[in-house]
Amino acid sequence: MNEIIKKNASELVDLMASGELSATEITKAHLDRIAEINGTINSYLHVTSEAALAVAADVDRRRAAGEKLPLLAGVPIAVKDNLTTTDAPTTSGSKILEGWIPQYDATVVTKLRNELMPILGKTNLDEFAMGSSTEFSAFGPSRNPWDIERIPGGSGGGSSSAVASYSAPLAIGSDTGGSIRFPAAVTGTVGHKPTYGAISRYGLIALASSLDQIGPVSRNVLDAALLQDVIAGHDPHDSTSLPESLGSMAEAARNGSVKGMRFGVIKQLSGEGFQPGVKKRFDETLALLTANGAEIVEVDCPSFEYAIAAYYLILPAEASSNLAKFDSVRFGMRVNPGENATIERVMAATREAGFGPEVKRRIILGTYALSSGSYDKYYGAAQKVRTLIQRDFEAAFAKADVLISPTAPTTAFKFGEKVDDPLAMYLNDVATIPANLAGTPGIAIPNGLADEDGLPSGVQLLAPARADARLYKVAAALEALHEAGWGKRMMDFAPELKVGA
Ligand code: GLN
């Protein structure tokens, strides 16, 4: 394996600054890696080699000319395929959008281009970001580099597997109920769901607009912080975008500390009933924090019990409305049902052929929840639960600076294990969904390997709205404590990927 691809983003920045590596060498090394393993691991749906190499060459030229460059210039990145790009297809993992090339770049993509970061390609996801395993992608699942018979998490399993398999140092994800954090947990990587509104959603193909949030995916906390600093900020194109800056995440990550911080263990998410190895590592982390000057307190969030139920009413309701625009007239695929083709029949035939089973399930559920007679009973009730969850968070943050829980109940499961059991699949997000319902930030970092299966487990830290920097400060410190204990980086435990197996 070419050692270049094992470097973190911050290391690549230094190696370019000192002249030891060029942006072209770095980009080529990653493209070679993709050519070598993507056939097996399916992280990328589209690889944009030429465009990436052109940006890299531009960076090298400018550097040689003595130009002052943006911090992450020349660091390659992967982008989830639910963000629009003018130079590559954007499918959102669905057949209904196959071949569609958008007319505009998502704001996040524009920011990456302005930073001169070579975009390696677009990563796989469950169709319209509905799922936890990538098994609902219309283009086949991505695989977990730790064990290619297992899921890399979802919906952002393309981004997590790309970063975990060294096919990209950084990636962009989106998190509606856990799609950045769950994949991070099961691949031993880092993912952050920022405060709602911290990063523009303009150009993100909406799943559930009141829950969706774009965020960074990386192999360490500092890299995620550096990337968030590039993509965050107010955007007039997104009416929910926060007007103010939340400060420098990189500065917070560089000043990591847990001393004197109060960590709230959520009674309902303390790991009870989770996979034993996940719970064991979690308890060890609590002890590690205490030993390093942090205080552990218990907080009670009784309404979290209803989070999944509320989420699976609010999300399908919003999704059914957001997906109504895929009607065969404006985007992508069109199916002609033959004779007597009316516009309604063309739409119906296209949606029947273009959407997969999970998308159809949620459209039906959402349309029902919004129908007159059901609206108050289901959608209205779910919105009330949402308020109760926000109040639980408020009460918890009166007692604790950050909250802590395992990111997910289990390590990566095998393909096929949950795909036919929607409820089992939905339970993966039991710990991540509350932050989406409340609009608050959450970061997932590796928490060691579970004893039973030797696979990565994750720990999640949660903070009040706008306190993203606090999360980076605490997560960076915890990461350093972990690595000191383990004696190496999390990814150094990963077995060598069996290519072609
Ligand atoms: N797994 C969750 C779902 O299926 C989360 C999806 C997401 O965050 N995009 O809805």
Short mmCIF file of C-alpha atoms and ligand atoms in Angstrom, two decimals:
data_model
loop_
_atom_site.label_atom_id
_atom_site.label_comp_id
_atom_site.label_asym_id
_atom_site.label_seq_id
_atom_site.Cartn_x
_atom_site.Cartn_y
_atom_site.Cartn_z
CA MET A 1 0.00 0.00 0.00
CA ASN A 2 1.29 3.45 -0.94
CA GLU A 3 2.02 5.21 2.38
CA ILE A 4 0.68 8.54 1.06
CA ILE A 5 -2.91 7.35 1.36
CA LYS A 6 -2.49 6.58 5.07
CA LYS A 7 -1.76 10.21 5.88
CA ASN A 8 -4.40 12.31 7.54
CA ALA A 9 -5.48 15.59 5.95
CA SER A 10 -3.49 17.72 8.40
CA GLU A 11 -0.35 15.69 7.64
CA LEU A 12 -0.89 16.09 3.89
CA VAL A 13 -1.13 19.86 4.38
CA ASP A 14 2.29 19.87 6.09
CA LEU A 15 3.87 17.55 3.50
CA MET A 16 2.73 19.84 0.68
CA ALA A 17 3.89 22.96 2.52
CA SER A 18 7.37 21.49 3.02
CA GLY A 19 7.57 20.45 -0.61
CA GLU A 20 7.85 16.73 0.18
CA LEU A 21 4.67 15.89 -1.71
CA SER A 22 2.76 17.57 -4.50
CA ALA A 23 -1.02 17.75 -4.75
CA THR A 24 -0.74 15.74 -7.96
CA GLU A 25 1.14 12.90 -6.24
CA ILE A 26 -1.41 12.84 -3.44
CA THR A 27 -4.40 12.87 -5.78
CA LYS A 28 -2.87 10.18 -8.02
CA ALA A 29 -2.16 7.93 -5.03
CA HIS A 30 -5.82 8.09 -4.02
CA LEU A 31 -7.08 7.54 -7.57
CA ASP A 32 -4.80 4.48 -7.82
CA ARG A 33 -6.24 3.17 -4.59
CA ILE A 34 -9.76 3.68 -5.91
CA ALA A 35 -8.88 1.87 -9.16
CA GLU A 36 -7.46 -0.99 -7.09
CA ILE A 37 -10.33 -1.55 -4.64
CA ASN A 38 -13.51 0.21 -5.69
CA GLY A 39 -14.64 -2.82 -7.71
CA THR A 40 -14.74 -4.71 -4.41
CA ILE A 41 -15.78 -2.08 -1.94
CA ASN A 42 -18.09 0.12 -4.06
CA SER A 43 -17.53 3.34 -2.11
CA TYR A 44 -17.75 5.50 -5.22
CA LEU A 45 -20.60 5.61 -7.72
CA HIS A 46 -18.69 8.04 -9.97
CA VAL A 47 -14.97 8.79 -9.98
CA THR A 48 -13.98 12.19 -11.35
CA SER A 49 -10.28 11.53 -12.02
CA GLU A 50 -9.71 14.18 -14.67
CA ALA A 51 -11.33 17.00 -12.75
CA ALA A 52 -9.47 16.00 -9.57
CA LEU A 53 -6.11 15.90 -11.32
CA ALA A 54 -6.79 19.27 -12.96
CA VAL A 55 -7.41 20.88 -9.56
CA ALA A 56 -4.29 19.20 -8.15
CA ALA A 57 -2.17 20.48 -11.05
CA ASP A 58 -3.59 23.97 -10.52
CA VAL A 59 -2.63 23.81 -6.82
CA ASP A 60 0.92 22.71 -7.68
CA ARG A 61 1.26 25.47 -10.26
CA ARG A 62 0.04 28.14 -7.87
CA ARG A 63 2.27 26.90 -5.08
CA ALA A 64 5.29 26.95 -7.39
CA ALA A 65 4.40 30.55 -8.29
CA GLY A 66 4.46 31.47 -4.60
CA GLU A 67 0.72 32.12 -4.31
CA LYS A 68 -0.87 31.99 -0.88
CA LEU A 69 -3.22 29.00 -0.94
CA PRO A 70 -6.27 28.06 1.14
CA LEU A 71 -5.40 25.72 4.02
CA LEU A 72 -6.76 22.46 2.58
CA ALA A 73 -5.73 23.18 -1.04
CA GLY A 74 -4.62 19.95 -2.68
CA VAL A 75 -6.21 17.63 -0.08
CA PRO A 76 -8.53 15.27 -1.98
CA ILE A 77 -12.08 14.64 -0.84
CA ALA A 78 -15.07 12.41 -1.60
CA VAL A 79 -18.63 13.80 -1.75
CA LYS A 80 -21.83 11.92 -0.96
CA ASP A 81 -23.93 11.48 -4.08
CA ASN A 82 -26.90 13.39 -2.71
CA LEU A 83 -25.06 16.69 -3.21
CA THR A 84 -25.37 18.35 -6.58
CA THR A 85 -22.31 18.66 -8.84
CA THR A 86 -22.27 20.21 -12.30
CA ASP A 87 -19.45 18.00 -13.55
CA ALA A 88 -20.70 14.59 -12.38
CA PRO A 89 -24.00 12.72 -12.15
CA THR A 90 -25.98 13.04 -8.93
CA THR A 91 -28.15 10.00 -8.28
CA SER A 92 -28.86 10.03 -4.53
CA GLY A 93 -28.53 6.26 -4.82
CA SER A 94 -31.72 6.04 -6.89
CA LYS A 95 -32.50 4.74 -10.36
CA ILE A 96 -34.97 7.56 -10.80
CA LEU A 97 -32.09 10.06 -11.05
CA GLU A 98 -29.66 7.89 -12.99
CA GLY A 99 -27.71 9.96 -15.49
CA TRP A 100 -28.97 13.33 -14.24
CA ILE A 101 -26.31 16.03 -14.23
CA PRO A 102 -27.41 19.01 -12.12
CA GLN A 103 -27.25 22.59 -13.38
CA TYR A 104 -25.74 23.92 -10.17
CA ASP A 105 -23.24 22.97 -7.49
CA ALA A 106 -24.32 22.54 -3.87
CA THR A 107 -22.94 25.35 -1.70
CA VAL A 108 -20.72 22.84 0.10
CA VAL A 109 -19.30 21.71 -3.26
CA THR A 110 -18.65 25.34 -4.27
CA LYS A 111 -16.77 25.81 -1.00
CA LEU A 112 -14.63 22.73 -1.66
CA ARG A 113 -13.86 24.05 -5.14
CA ASN A 114 -12.95 27.49 -3.76
CA GLU A 115 -10.65 25.77 -1.26
CA LEU A 116 -8.97 24.04 -4.26
CA MET A 117 -9.66 20.56 -2.90
CA PRO A 118 -9.62 17.91 -5.65
CA ILE A 119 -12.98 16.09 -5.62
CA LEU A 120 -12.25 12.40 -6.22
CA GLY A 121 -15.84 11.40 -6.89
CA LYS A 122 -19.34 10.82 -5.56
CA THR A 123 -20.00 8.23 -2.88
CA ASN A 124 -22.67 5.58 -2.54
CA LEU A 125 -25.67 5.84 -0.20
CA ASP A 126 -28.96 4.17 0.58
CA GLU A 127 -31.57 5.45 -1.87
CA PHE A 128 -32.36 9.08 -0.97
CA ALA A 129 -30.39 8.51 2.26
CA MET A 130 -33.03 6.14 3.67
CA GLY A 131 -31.24 3.33 5.43
CA SER A 132 -28.40 2.25 7.71
CA SER A 133 -26.41 -0.18 5.57
CA THR A 134 -26.25 0.98 1.89
CA GLU A 135 -28.24 -2.16 1.07
CA PHE A 136 -31.01 0.13 -0.20
CA SER A 137 -28.75 1.77 -2.80
CA ALA A 138 -29.99 1.08 -6.33
CA PHE A 139 -26.34 0.57 -7.29
CA GLY A 140 -25.39 -2.21 -4.88
CA PRO A 141 -24.08 -1.93 -1.31
CA SER A 142 -20.72 -0.57 -0.22
CA ARG A 143 -18.58 -2.89 1.89
CA ASN A 144 -16.92 -2.40 5.26
CA PRO A 145 -13.12 -2.47 4.88
CA TRP A 146 -12.81 -4.17 8.30
CA ASP A 147 -14.77 -7.15 6.96
CA ILE A 148 -16.15 -7.01 3.44
CA GLU A 149 -19.03 -9.34 4.34
CA ARG A 150 -20.37 -6.60 6.62
CA ILE A 151 -22.16 -3.30 6.15
CA PRO A 152 -20.23 0.00 6.34
CA GLY A 153 -23.21 1.73 7.96
CA GLY A 154 -25.68 3.96 6.19
CA SER A 155 -26.91 5.88 4.60
CA GLY A 156 -23.40 7.33 4.15
CA GLY A 157 -21.63 3.97 3.82
CA GLY A 158 -19.91 5.13 0.64
CA SER A 159 -18.23 8.02 2.44
CA SER A 160 -17.33 5.99 5.54
CA SER A 161 -15.91 3.07 3.56
CA ALA A 162 -13.94 5.44 1.30
CA VAL A 163 -12.28 7.10 4.30
CA ALA A 164 -11.77 3.83 6.23
CA SER A 165 -10.25 2.07 3.19
CA TYR A 166 -7.85 4.96 2.48
CA SER A 167 -9.66 5.77 -0.77
CA ALA A 168 -10.01 9.38 0.48
CA PRO A 169 -8.62 11.24 3.50
CA LEU A 170 -11.84 13.22 3.91
CA ALA A 171 -15.46 12.95 2.83
CA ILE A 172 -18.74 14.80 3.04
CA GLY A 173 -21.76 13.11 4.58
CA SER A 174 -25.34 14.01 5.44
CA ASP A 175 -27.10 13.07 8.66
CA THR A 176 -30.89 13.02 9.00
CA GLY A 177 -31.11 10.42 11.75
CA GLY A 178 -27.52 9.20 12.04
CA SER A 179 -26.19 8.71 8.51
CA ILE A 180 -22.84 10.33 9.33
CA ARG A 181 -22.45 9.00 12.87
CA PHE A 182 -23.61 5.38 12.47
CA PRO A 183 -21.26 4.72 9.52
CA ALA A 184 -18.42 6.32 11.53
CA ALA A 185 -19.11 3.98 14.46
CA VAL A 186 -18.99 0.78 12.42
CA THR A 187 -15.93 1.71 10.35
CA GLY A 188 -13.72 3.15 13.11
CA THR A 189 -13.83 6.66 11.68
CA VAL A 190 -14.97 10.12 12.83
CA GLY A 191 -18.18 11.87 11.80
CA HIS A 192 -19.85 15.05 12.96
CA LYS A 193 -23.45 16.18 12.61
CA PRO A 194 -23.29 19.94 13.15
CA THR A 195 -25.92 22.18 14.69
CA TYR A 196 -28.91 22.50 12.33
CA GLY A 197 -28.17 25.44 10.05
CA ALA A 198 -24.40 25.52 10.60
CA ILE A 199 -23.74 24.21 7.10
CA SER A 200 -25.82 25.17 4.09
CA ARG A 201 -28.18 22.52 2.73
CA TYR A 202 -28.47 24.27 -0.65
CA GLY A 203 -27.90 21.57 -3.27
CA LEU A 204 -28.46 18.69 -0.86
CA ILE A 205 -31.22 16.48 -2.23
CA ALA A 206 -33.61 16.78 0.68
CA LEU A 207 -34.73 13.75 2.63
CA ALA A 208 -36.44 15.42 5.62
CA SER A 209 -35.66 19.12 5.52
CA SER A 210 -36.15 19.82 9.23
CA LEU A 211 -33.72 17.01 10.17
CA ASP A 212 -31.10 16.98 7.36
CA GLN A 213 -27.63 18.30 8.11
CA ILE A 214 -24.40 18.05 6.09
CA GLY A 215 -21.16 17.28 7.94
CA PRO A 216 -17.55 16.08 7.76
CA VAL A 217 -16.24 12.49 7.71
CA SER A 218 -12.57 11.77 8.49
CA ARG A 219 -10.11 9.50 10.28
CA ASN A 220 -9.43 11.87 13.16
CA VAL A 221 -11.04 14.73 15.03
CA LEU A 222 -8.71 17.51 13.85
CA ASP A 223 -9.34 16.61 10.19
CA ALA A 224 -13.11 16.77 10.70
CA ALA A 225 -12.68 20.18 12.35
CA LEU A 226 -10.51 21.49 9.49
CA LEU A 227 -13.13 20.36 6.99
CA GLN A 228 -16.02 21.82 8.95
CA ASP A 229 -14.24 25.18 8.99
CA VAL A 230 -14.17 25.06 5.17
CA ILE A 231 -17.81 24.09 4.60
CA ALA A 232 -19.60 25.99 7.40
CA GLY A 233 -21.03 29.48 7.27
CA HIS A 234 -24.09 31.49 6.38
CA ASP A 235 -25.60 31.00 2.95
CA PRO A 236 -28.34 33.26 1.59
CA HIS A 237 -29.50 30.33 -0.60
CA ASP A 238 -30.59 28.38 2.52
CA SER A 239 -33.23 30.14 4.61
CA THR A 240 -32.45 27.91 7.62
CA SER A 241 -28.74 28.74 7.52
CA LEU A 242 -27.50 30.32 10.76
CA PRO A 243 -26.51 33.97 10.43
CA GLU A 244 -23.60 33.76 12.85
CA SER A 245 -20.30 31.87 12.75
CA LEU A 246 -19.83 29.15 15.35
CA GLY A 247 -16.08 29.87 15.58
CA SER A 248 -13.06 27.84 14.54
CA MET A 249 -13.50 24.11 15.07
CA ALA A 250 -9.83 23.50 14.31
CA GLU A 251 -8.79 25.83 17.09
CA ALA A 252 -11.08 23.94 19.48
CA ALA A 253 -9.69 20.58 18.34
CA ARG A 254 -6.13 21.82 18.79
CA ASN A 255 -6.94 22.79 22.38
CA GLY A 256 -8.50 19.50 23.41
CA SER A 257 -9.36 19.06 27.07
CA VAL A 258 -11.76 17.11 29.26
CA LYS A 259 -10.56 18.38 32.62
CA GLY A 260 -13.36 19.78 34.75
CA MET A 261 -15.95 18.95 32.10
CA ARG A 262 -19.23 17.35 33.21
CA PHE A 263 -20.20 14.36 31.02
CA GLY A 264 -23.86 13.40 31.23
CA VAL A 265 -24.58 9.70 30.78
CA ILE A 266 -28.11 9.45 29.42
CA LYS A 267 -30.02 6.92 31.52
CA GLN A 268 -31.94 5.72 28.46
CA LEU A 269 -28.74 5.35 26.36
CA SER A 270 -26.20 4.06 28.85
CA GLY A 271 -25.51 0.95 26.80
CA GLU A 272 -27.90 -1.29 28.74
CA GLY A 273 -29.20 -3.91 26.31
CA PHE A 274 -26.54 -3.02 23.72
CA GLN A 275 -23.97 -5.55 22.42
CA PRO A 276 -21.84 -6.47 25.48
CA GLY A 277 -18.54 -5.50 23.84
CA VAL A 278 -19.92 -2.09 22.90
CA LYS A 279 -21.11 -1.49 26.46
CA LYS A 280 -17.79 -2.68 27.95
CA ARG A 281 -15.73 -0.24 25.86
CA PHE A 282 -18.19 2.52 26.72
CA ASP A 283 -17.82 1.91 30.47
CA GLU A 284 -14.04 1.91 30.07
CA THR A 285 -14.24 5.28 28.36
CA LEU A 286 -16.25 6.69 31.27
CA ALA A 287 -13.54 5.45 33.67
CA LEU A 288 -10.84 6.96 31.45
CA LEU A 289 -12.61 10.33 31.51
CA THR A 290 -12.94 10.25 35.30
CA ALA A 291 -9.26 9.35 35.66
CA ASN A 292 -8.42 12.43 33.60
CA GLY A 293 -10.29 14.99 35.61
CA ALA A 294 -13.76 14.83 34.08
CA GLU A 295 -16.92 14.42 36.11
CA ILE A 296 -19.56 11.84 35.17
CA VAL A 297 -23.19 12.62 36.02
CA GLU A 298 -26.38 10.75 35.15
CA VAL A 299 -29.09 12.55 33.22
CA ASP A 300 -32.63 11.37 32.59
CA CYS A 301 -34.21 11.86 29.16
CA PRO A 302 -37.50 9.96 29.42
CA SER A 303 -38.89 11.18 26.08
CA PHE A 304 -35.94 9.65 24.17
CA GLU A 305 -37.90 6.43 24.39
CA TYR A 306 -40.27 7.85 21.76
CA ALA A 307 -37.58 9.29 19.49
CA ILE A 308 -37.59 6.52 16.88
CA ALA A 309 -41.39 6.46 16.73
CA ALA A 310 -41.58 10.24 16.28
CA TYR A 311 -38.77 10.21 13.74
CA TYR A 312 -40.50 7.57 11.61
CA LEU A 313 -43.56 9.79 11.35
CA ILE A 314 -41.82 13.12 10.79
CA LEU A 315 -39.25 11.79 8.34
CA PRO A 316 -41.67 9.92 6.03
CA ALA A 317 -44.07 12.90 6.12
CA GLU A 318 -41.36 15.32 4.99
CA ALA A 319 -39.83 12.80 2.59
CA SER A 320 -43.15 12.07 0.86
CA SER A 321 -43.49 15.77 0.18
CA ASN A 322 -39.82 16.27 -0.87
CA LEU A 323 -39.89 13.30 -3.25
CA ALA A 324 -43.07 14.45 -4.99
CA LYS A 325 -40.91 16.42 -7.41
CA PHE A 326 -39.52 13.21 -8.95
CA ASP A 327 -42.41 12.95 -11.33
CA SER A 328 -40.71 12.03 -14.65
CA VAL A 329 -41.30 15.53 -15.98
CA ARG A 330 -38.50 17.52 -14.40
CA PHE A 331 -35.63 15.12 -13.64
CA GLY A 332 -34.02 11.89 -14.70
CA MET A 333 -35.93 8.81 -15.68
CA ARG A 334 -39.19 8.60 -17.66
CA VAL A 335 -41.11 5.37 -18.23
CA ASN A 336 -43.73 5.23 -20.95
CA PRO A 337 -46.50 2.84 -19.92
CA GLY A 338 -47.53 2.31 -23.56
CA GLU A 339 -50.91 3.03 -25.08
CA ASN A 340 -53.28 5.39 -23.26
CA ALA A 341 -50.32 7.11 -21.64
CA THR A 342 -51.67 10.05 -19.71
CA ILE A 343 -49.40 12.26 -17.63
CA GLU A 344 -50.66 10.52 -14.48
CA ARG A 345 -49.87 7.09 -15.93
CA VAL A 346 -46.37 8.18 -16.99
CA MET A 347 -45.72 9.52 -13.50
CA ALA A 348 -47.05 6.38 -11.84
CA ALA A 349 -45.06 4.05 -14.11
CA THR A 350 -41.89 6.09 -13.58
CA ARG A 351 -42.23 6.19 -9.81
CA GLU A 352 -43.06 2.49 -9.74
CA ALA A 353 -39.92 1.62 -11.71
CA GLY A 354 -37.65 4.34 -10.34
CA PHE A 355 -38.10 4.03 -6.57
CA GLY A 356 -36.95 1.09 -4.48
CA PRO A 357 -38.91 -0.68 -1.70
CA GLU A 358 -37.74 1.41 1.28
CA VAL A 359 -38.52 4.68 -0.51
CA LYS A 360 -41.99 3.44 -1.44
CA ARG A 361 -42.59 2.26 2.13
CA ARG A 362 -41.78 5.71 3.49
CA ILE A 363 -43.77 7.61 0.87
CA ILE A 364 -46.83 5.53 1.72
CA LEU A 365 -46.27 5.98 5.46
CA GLY A 366 -45.69 9.72 5.11
CA THR A 367 -48.66 10.35 2.86
CA TYR A 368 -50.84 8.50 5.34
CA ALA A 369 -49.47 10.41 8.34
CA LEU A 370 -50.26 13.69 6.56
CA SER A 371 -53.74 12.75 5.35
CA SER A 372 -56.68 14.60 6.81
CA GLY A 373 -57.99 12.69 9.80
CA SER A 374 -54.52 11.27 10.54
CA TYR A 375 -52.56 14.49 10.62
CA ASP A 376 -53.19 15.42 14.26
CA LYS A 377 -53.10 11.85 15.46
CA TYR A 378 -49.72 11.02 13.90
CA TYR A 379 -47.80 13.97 12.54
CA GLY A 380 -49.07 16.39 15.20
CA ALA A 381 -48.34 13.93 18.00
CA ALA A 382 -44.83 13.32 16.67
CA GLN A 383 -44.13 17.06 16.62
CA LYS A 384 -45.17 17.24 20.28
CA VAL A 385 -42.72 14.44 21.11
CA ARG A 386 -40.08 16.46 19.33
CA THR A 387 -40.69 19.34 21.73
CA LEU A 388 -40.48 16.96 24.71
CA ILE A 389 -37.13 15.67 23.46
CA GLN A 390 -35.84 19.23 23.15
CA ARG A 391 -36.91 19.85 26.76
CA ASP A 392 -35.14 16.67 27.90
CA PHE A 393 -31.98 17.99 26.26
CA GLU A 394 -32.38 21.38 27.96
CA ALA A 395 -32.75 19.75 31.37
CA ALA A 396 -29.78 17.48 30.71
CA PHE A 397 -27.54 20.35 29.63
CA ALA A 398 -28.36 22.17 32.86
CA LYS A 399 -26.49 19.34 34.63
CA ALA A 400 -23.81 18.45 32.07
CA ASP A 401 -21.55 20.24 29.56
CA VAL A 402 -21.76 17.39 27.07
CA LEU A 403 -23.73 14.15 26.91
CA ILE A 404 -22.12 10.83 26.10
CA SER A 405 -23.46 7.50 24.80
CA PRO A 406 -22.39 4.62 22.60
CA THR A 407 -22.97 5.77 19.00
CA ALA A 408 -24.79 2.57 18.06
CA PRO A 409 -26.06 -0.54 19.86
CA THR A 410 -23.90 -2.95 17.82
CA THR A 411 -20.83 -3.22 15.65
CA ALA A 412 -21.18 -3.75 11.87
CA PHE A 413 -23.68 -6.49 11.05
CA LYS A 414 -23.60 -8.85 8.08
CA PHE A 415 -25.32 -8.14 4.77
CA GLY A 416 -28.85 -9.50 4.71
CA GLU A 417 -29.19 -9.61 8.49
CA LYS A 418 -31.63 -6.70 8.85
CA VAL A 419 -32.59 -5.71 5.32
CA ASP A 420 -35.95 -7.52 5.42
CA ASP A 421 -36.82 -6.30 8.92
CA PRO A 422 -37.44 -2.52 8.82
CA LEU A 423 -37.83 -2.22 12.58
CA ALA A 424 -34.50 -3.95 13.30
CA MET A 425 -32.86 -1.62 10.78
CA TYR A 426 -34.45 1.47 12.35
CA LEU A 427 -33.15 0.56 15.82
CA ASN A 428 -29.52 1.19 14.77
CA ASP A 429 -30.23 4.89 15.14
CA VAL A 430 -31.68 4.82 18.64
CA ALA A 431 -28.80 6.92 20.00
CA THR A 432 -28.33 9.27 17.06
CA ILE A 433 -31.90 10.33 16.22
CA PRO A 434 -32.56 12.58 19.28
CA ALA A 435 -29.94 15.12 18.12
CA ASN A 436 -31.62 15.41 14.71
CA LEU A 437 -35.02 15.94 16.32
CA ALA A 438 -33.56 18.67 18.54
CA GLY A 439 -31.30 20.25 15.89
CA THR A 440 -28.29 19.89 18.19
CA PRO A 441 -24.74 18.78 17.28
CA GLY A 442 -23.23 15.33 17.78
CA ILE A 443 -19.84 13.82 17.03
CA ALA A 444 -19.02 10.12 16.72
CA ILE A 445 -15.48 8.92 17.32
CA PRO A 446 -13.96 5.41 17.54
CA ASN A 447 -14.20 3.70 20.92
CA GLY A 448 -12.05 0.61 20.49
CA LEU A 449 -12.84 -2.87 19.22
CA ALA A 450 -15.59 -5.02 20.70
CA ASP A 451 -14.26 -8.23 22.27
CA GLU A 452 -16.77 -10.56 20.59
CA ASP A 453 -15.93 -9.74 16.98
CA GLY A 454 -12.89 -7.46 16.95
CA LEU A 455 -14.89 -4.81 15.09
CA PRO A 456 -14.96 -1.05 15.80
CA SER A 457 -17.42 0.40 18.28
CA GLY A 458 -18.22 4.09 18.59
CA VAL A 459 -18.82 6.72 21.22
CA GLN A 460 -21.00 9.76 20.63
CA LEU A 461 -20.75 13.18 22.28
CA LEU A 462 -23.65 15.63 22.20
CA ALA A 463 -23.73 19.35 22.98
CA PRO A 464 -26.31 22.14 23.03
CA ALA A 465 -27.14 23.96 19.79
CA ARG A 466 -24.25 26.13 18.53
CA ALA A 467 -21.73 24.46 20.89
CA ASP A 468 -20.05 22.45 18.10
CA ALA A 469 -16.65 23.80 19.15
CA ARG A 470 -17.14 22.30 22.61
CA LEU A 471 -17.63 18.89 20.99
CA TYR A 472 -14.41 19.20 19.00
CA LYS A 473 -12.48 20.24 22.09
CA VAL A 474 -13.72 17.27 24.11
CA ALA A 475 -13.58 14.75 21.26
CA ALA A 476 -9.98 15.67 20.39
CA ALA A 477 -8.94 15.16 24.01
CA LEU A 478 -10.76 11.83 24.30
CA GLU A 479 -9.21 10.67 21.02
CA ALA A 480 -5.73 11.49 22.38
CA LEU A 481 -6.45 9.60 25.61
CA HIS A 482 -7.66 6.60 23.63
CA GLU A 483 -4.67 6.57 21.32
CA ALA A 484 -2.28 6.86 24.24
CA GLY A 485 -3.97 3.81 25.79
CA TRP A 486 -4.15 1.79 22.58
CA GLY A 487 -0.63 2.73 21.55
CA LYS A 488 -1.71 3.51 17.99
CA ARG A 489 -4.42 5.05 15.83
CA MET A 490 -7.71 3.22 15.50
CA MET A 491 -7.27 2.59 11.78
CA ASP A 492 -3.90 0.89 12.39
CA PHE A 493 -5.82 -2.05 13.88
CA ALA A 494 -7.76 -2.55 10.65
CA PRO A 495 -6.97 -5.80 8.85
CA GLU A 496 -5.60 -5.39 5.31
CA LEU A 497 -8.52 -5.18 2.91
CA LYS A 498 -8.97 -8.37 0.89
CA VAL A 499 -9.20 -6.95 -2.63
CA GLY A 500 -11.20 -8.94 -5.12
CA ALA A 501 -12.35 -11.44 -2.49
N1 GLN B 1 -30.95 5.33 9.14
C1 GLN B 1 -31.78 6.48 9.22
C2 GLN B 1 -32.91 6.37 8.24
O1 GLN B 1 -32.99 5.40 7.58
C3 GLN B 1 -30.97 7.72 9.03
C4 GLN B 1 -30.89 8.20 7.63
C5 GLN B 1 -30.07 9.45 7.48
O2 GLN B 1 -29.53 9.99 8.44
N2 GLN B 1 -30.01 9.94 6.26
O3 GLN B 1 -33.71 7.25 8.11
#
